[in-house]
Coordinates of C-alpha atoms in Angstrom, one line a residue:
M1 CA -16.6 -5.4 -20.6
F2 CA -13.2 -7.4 -19.9
A3 CA -13.4 -11.3 -19.5
P4 CA -12.7 -12.8 -16.5
A5 CA -9.2 -13.9 -17.1
S6 CA -8.6 -10.2 -18.4
R7 CA -10.1 -8.7 -15.3
Q8 CA -8.0 -10.7 -13.1
A9 CA -4.9 -10.2 -14.8
Q10 CA -5.5 -6.2 -15.0
A11 CA -6.3 -6.1 -11.2
I12 CA -3.1 -7.9 -10.6
L13 CA -1.0 -5.6 -12.8
Y14 CA -2.8 -2.7 -11.2
M15 CA -1.6 -4.2 -7.5
L16 CA 2.1 -4.9 -8.8
L17 CA 2.2 -0.9 -10.1
A18 CA 0.9 0.0 -6.6
V19 CA 3.1 -1.8 -4.5
S20 CA 6.3 -1.0 -6.8
V21 CA 5.4 2.7 -6.2
F22 CA 4.6 2.6 -2.8
S23 CA 7.9 0.7 -1.8
F24 CA 9.8 3.4 -3.6
M25 CA 7.8 6.2 -1.7
D26 CA 8.5 4.3 1.5
A27 CA 12.4 4.4 0.5
V28 CA 12.1 8.0 -0.1
A29 CA 10.1 8.8 3.2
K30 CA 12.7 6.6 5.0
T31 CA 15.5 8.8 3.7
M32 CA 13.6 12.1 5.0
A33 CA 12.7 10.5 8.4
Q34 CA 16.4 10.4 8.9
H35 CA 16.5 14.4 9.0
Y36 CA 12.7 15.2 10.0
H37 CA 9.9 13.7 12.4
P38 CA 8.0 11.0 10.8
M39 CA 4.7 13.2 10.9
Q40 CA 6.4 15.9 9.0
V41 CA 6.7 13.5 6.4
V42 CA 3.5 12.1 6.5
W43 CA 2.0 15.7 6.3
S44 CA 4.1 16.1 2.9
R45 CA 2.6 12.8 1.3
Y46 CA -1.0 14.0 2.0
T47 CA -0.8 17.7 1.5
G48 CA 1.3 16.9 -1.6
Q49 CA -1.2 14.6 -2.6
V50 CA -4.1 17.5 -2.2
V51 CA -2.0 19.6 -4.5
V52 CA -1.6 16.9 -6.9
V53 CA -5.3 16.1 -7.0
L54 CA -6.5 19.9 -7.2
C55 CA -4.2 20.3 -10.2
L56 CA -6.0 17.4 -11.9
I57 CA -9.6 17.9 -10.9
A58 CA -9.7 21.5 -9.9
P59 CA -12.8 22.4 -12.5
K60 CA -14.9 19.3 -11.3
L61 CA -13.5 19.3 -7.8
L62 CA -17.3 19.9 -6.1
Q63 CA -18.7 17.3 -8.5
Y64 CA -16.0 14.8 -6.8
L65 CA -16.9 15.8 -3.6
R66 CA -20.6 15.1 -4.0
T67 CA -21.3 11.5 -2.7
A68 CA -23.9 9.6 -1.1
H69 CA -21.2 7.4 0.9
L70 CA -19.7 10.0 2.8
G71 CA -19.2 8.0 6.0
S72 CA -17.4 5.2 3.8
H73 CA -15.1 7.4 2.4
L74 CA -14.2 9.4 5.8
I75 CA -13.6 5.6 7.5
R76 CA -11.6 4.5 4.6
S77 CA -9.3 7.7 4.6
V78 CA -8.8 7.3 8.3
C79 CA -7.5 3.8 7.6
Q80 CA -5.4 4.6 4.8
F81 CA -3.6 7.6 6.9
G82 CA -3.3 5.1 9.9
A83 CA -1.5 2.6 7.5
T84 CA 0.9 5.4 6.0
A85 CA 1.1 6.9 9.7
F86 CA 2.0 3.6 11.3
F87 CA 4.7 2.8 8.5
F88 CA 6.2 5.9 8.4
L89 CA 6.7 6.1 12.3
A90 CA 8.5 2.8 12.2
M91 CA 11.3 3.9 9.5
P92 CA 13.6 5.2 12.4
Y93 CA 13.7 2.2 14.1
I94 CA 13.5 -0.9 11.7
G95 CA 15.0 -1.8 8.3
L96 CA 13.0 -1.0 5.3
A97 CA 12.6 -5.0 4.3
E98 CA 12.1 -5.7 7.6
A99 CA 9.1 -3.3 8.2
T100 CA 7.6 -4.3 5.0
A101 CA 7.8 -7.9 5.7
I102 CA 5.9 -7.2 9.0
A103 CA 3.5 -4.8 7.3
D104 CA 2.8 -7.7 4.8
I105 CA 0.8 -9.7 6.7
N106 CA -1.7 -7.8 5.4
P107 CA -2.6 -10.2 2.5
V108 CA -3.3 -12.9 5.0
L109 CA -5.5 -10.7 6.7
I110 CA -7.1 -9.6 3.5
T111 CA -7.9 -12.9 1.8
L112 CA -9.6 -13.7 5.4
G113 CA -11.7 -10.7 5.6
A114 CA -12.7 -10.9 1.9
A115 CA -14.0 -14.5 2.8
V116 CA -15.8 -13.3 5.9
F117 CA -17.1 -9.9 5.4
L118 CA -17.3 -9.8 1.5
G119 CA -18.3 -13.2 0.6
E120 CA -15.6 -14.0 -1.7
K121 CA -14.5 -17.6 -2.2
L122 CA -11.7 -18.8 0.0
G123 CA -10.5 -22.3 -1.8
P124 CA -7.5 -24.2 -0.8
R125 CA -5.3 -23.0 -3.8
R126 CA -6.0 -19.1 -3.1
L127 CA -5.2 -19.8 0.8
A128 CA -2.1 -22.1 -0.2
G129 CA -0.7 -19.1 -2.3
V130 CA -1.3 -16.8 0.8
L131 CA 0.3 -19.1 3.2
A132 CA 3.4 -19.7 0.9
A133 CA 4.2 -16.4 0.4
L134 CA 3.7 -15.4 4.3
I135 CA 6.1 -18.3 5.1
G136 CA 8.6 -16.5 2.4
A137 CA 8.0 -13.2 4.3
L138 CA 8.4 -15.2 7.6
I139 CA 12.0 -16.6 6.4
I140 CA 13.2 -13.0 5.6
I141 CA 12.7 -11.7 8.8
R142 CA 12.9 -15.0 10.9
P143 CA 11.2 -14.3 14.1
G144 CA 13.5 -14.5 16.9
S145 CA 16.3 -12.7 14.9
G146 CA 16.0 -9.6 16.8
V147 CA 13.6 -7.9 14.3
F148 CA 10.7 -8.1 16.6
G149 CA 10.5 -5.2 19.5
W150 CA 8.1 -2.8 20.3
A151 CA 8.8 -0.8 16.9
A152 CA 7.3 -4.2 15.1
L153 CA 3.6 -3.1 16.3
L154 CA 4.1 -0.2 14.3
P155 CA 4.2 -1.9 10.9
L156 CA 1.8 -4.7 12.3
A157 CA -0.7 -1.7 12.8
C158 CA 0.1 -0.6 9.2
A159 CA -1.0 -3.9 8.1
V160 CA -4.3 -3.9 9.9
C161 CA -5.4 -0.3 8.8
Y162 CA -4.2 -1.5 5.3
T163 CA -6.7 -4.6 5.4
A164 CA -9.6 -2.3 6.4
N165 CA -8.7 0.1 3.8
A166 CA -8.7 -2.6 1.2
L167 CA -11.6 -4.1 2.3
I168 CA -13.7 -1.1 2.2
T169 CA -12.2 -0.3 -1.1
R170 CA -13.5 -3.4 -2.5
K171 CA -16.7 -3.4 -0.9
M172 CA -17.7 0.0 -2.3
G173 CA -16.6 -1.1 -5.9
A174 CA -17.0 1.7 -8.3
K175 CA -19.8 3.6 -6.6
D176 CA -17.8 6.8 -6.9
P177 CA -15.2 7.9 -9.4
V178 CA -11.7 7.0 -8.3
W179 CA -11.0 10.8 -8.0
T180 CA -13.5 11.0 -5.3
A181 CA -11.5 8.4 -2.9
L182 CA -8.2 10.1 -3.7
I183 CA -9.3 13.6 -2.8
Y184 CA -11.1 12.3 0.4
A185 CA -8.0 10.6 1.7
A186 CA -5.8 13.5 0.8
L187 CA -8.0 16.0 2.8
T188 CA -8.2 13.7 5.8
G189 CA -4.6 12.8 5.9
S190 CA -3.7 16.4 5.4
V191 CA -6.1 17.9 8.2
I192 CA -4.9 15.5 10.5
T193 CA -1.2 15.8 10.1
T194 CA -1.5 19.5 9.8
A195 CA -2.8 19.9 13.7
T196 CA 0.4 17.7 14.8
L197 CA 2.8 20.3 12.6
P198 CA 3.2 22.9 15.6
T199 CA 4.7 20.3 18.0
V200 CA 7.2 18.3 15.2
W201 CA 7.9 20.8 12.5
T202 CA 11.6 21.6 11.4
P203 CA 12.2 23.8 8.5
V204 CA 13.0 22.1 5.4
A205 CA 16.3 22.4 4.1
S206 CA 16.5 23.6 0.5
E207 CA 18.0 20.6 -1.0
H208 CA 14.9 18.6 0.2
L209 CA 12.1 20.6 -1.0
L210 CA 11.8 19.0 -4.3
V211 CA 12.1 15.3 -2.4
F212 CA 9.0 16.4 0.0
L213 CA 6.9 17.5 -2.8
S214 CA 7.5 14.3 -4.7
I215 CA 6.4 12.3 -1.8
G216 CA 2.9 13.4 -2.5
L217 CA 3.0 12.7 -6.2
I218 CA 4.5 9.0 -5.7
G219 CA 1.7 8.3 -3.2
S220 CA -1.0 9.6 -5.6
V221 CA 0.2 7.5 -8.1
G222 CA 0.3 4.5 -5.7
Q223 CA -2.9 4.9 -4.3
L224 CA -4.8 5.4 -7.7
F225 CA -3.2 2.1 -9.0
M226 CA -4.3 0.5 -5.7
I227 CA -8.0 1.7 -6.0
R228 CA -8.0 0.5 -9.3
A229 CA -6.5 -2.9 -8.3
F230 CA -9.5 -3.5 -5.5
I231 CA -12.0 -2.1 -7.6
T232 CA -11.4 -4.6 -10.6
G233 CA -10.2 -7.8 -9.1
E234 CA -11.4 -9.8 -6.2
A235 CA -9.4 -8.9 -2.8
A236 CA -8.5 -12.8 -2.1
V237 CA -6.8 -12.7 -5.6
I238 CA -4.8 -9.9 -5.6
A239 CA -3.5 -9.7 -2.1
P240 CA -0.7 -12.0 -2.0
F241 CA 0.8 -9.8 -4.8
A242 CA 1.4 -7.3 -2.1
Y243 CA 4.3 -9.1 -1.1
V244 CA 6.2 -8.1 -4.2
G245 CA 6.4 -4.7 -2.3
L246 CA 8.6 -6.9 0.0
L247 CA 11.0 -7.6 -2.8
C248 CA 11.0 -4.0 -4.1
A249 CA 11.7 -3.0 -0.3
T250 CA 14.8 -5.2 0.1
F251 CA 16.2 -3.6 -3.2
W252 CA 15.8 -0.1 -2.4
G253 CA 17.1 -0.7 1.2
W254 CA 20.1 -2.2 -0.2
L255 CA 20.4 0.7 -3.0
F256 CA 19.9 3.9 -0.4
F257 CA 20.9 2.5 2.7
G258 CA 23.3 -0.1 2.4
E259 CA 21.0 -2.7 3.9
M260 CA 22.3 -5.6 2.2
P261 CA 19.9 -8.9 1.9
D262 CA 21.4 -12.5 3.3
L263 CA 20.9 -16.0 1.8
W264 CA 17.7 -16.4 3.5
T265 CA 16.2 -13.1 2.3
G266 CA 17.0 -14.6 -1.3
V267 CA 15.4 -17.8 -0.3
G268 CA 12.3 -15.9 1.2
A269 CA 11.9 -13.9 -2.0
L270 CA 12.1 -17.0 -4.1
V271 CA 9.3 -18.5 -1.9
I272 CA 7.4 -15.0 -2.5
V273 CA 7.8 -15.0 -6.3
V274 CA 6.8 -18.7 -6.8
S275 CA 3.7 -18.4 -4.8
G276 CA 3.0 -15.0 -6.7
I277 CA 3.1 -16.8 -9.9
Y278 CA 1.0 -19.8 -8.8
V279 CA -1.9 -17.6 -7.9
W280 CA -2.1 -16.0 -11.2
H281 CA -1.7 -19.3 -13.0
R282 CA -4.6 -20.8 -11.2
E283 CA -6.7 -18.1 -11.3
T284 CA -6.3 -17.4 -15.1
R285 CA -6.8 -21.3 -15.7
S286 CA -10.0 -21.2 -13.5
A287 CA -11.2 -18.1 -15.5
Q288 CA -10.6 -19.7 -18.7
A289 CA -12.7 -22.7 -17.5
R290 CA -15.6 -20.8 -16.8
D291 CA -15.9 -19.4 -19.9

C-alpha cells in the first residue's frame, strides 16, 4: 500500500504522462484532419484502440466484458467519445495550442465537480492552484484576440465531456479492471463513428496508413495513463496538471504546423508550470503532515 504522498505523486505522474501522450495524439490527428474528415480520424482512433486492446486481452475478453457497472461504463465511454470528437472537429479551424487552452478549462470543472459530486476537499490552496493555472491559460489565448468564435464552442464542449468522464472514472475507482474501461470506451467510439463513415469516408492514401494506425495505439496508451491517474489520486489534486498539455500542444504546434508561440504564450506557460509545482509541493507536505 502506498503512503499518501506516494499515491498522490504517482497519480500526478500518471496524469502528466496521459496529457503528454494525448497532446501528441492531437497533433497527429490535426495533421490527418488536413486531409480527411475529422470523424474519419476519430474512427481510426477508436477502431485502432479496439484492435490494440483485443491483441492484448483476447484470451480474457469475456472476463473483462463482464461487469456489474455496465451503465456507468457506457456513460463514461460516451463522454470520452464526446471529448475526443469535439476536439478533433475543432482541429481544422483552431490552432492546436488555442484549442487545447480552451479545452483546458476542464481542471476547474473537475475540481469543482469533485467537491460537489464526490465530496472531495476543496481547500483554498487547491483552488488557488487551479485558478492560477486557468489564468495562465487565459494569458495564452487572450480573450478578444480572435481565438473565440463559433469553433471555440467545440473545445469547450470537449472540456465538459472530459470533466464528466474524469468524475465518473474517479467515482467508480477500481471496481473493475482498467481493461474493462478501455474495451468499452473503444467499442463505443468505434460503433458510433462507424455509423458515420458512409457520409465522410475518403480512401486512405498509402503514406497515411501507418499514421492512422498509430492514432489508435497512442490513444490507448494515453487513456490507460488517464484512468490510472483518476483511480490512484484525488480528482481535485491531479486536475491542474492537465494544463501541462497546453505546454505540449504549444510545442507540437510549433514543430508540426509552424504555429510560433509569442511572448504571452511564454508568460502563460510559466504561470501554468509554477501553479503545477505549487500544487504538487503543497499536496506532498500535507500528506507528510498526516503521517
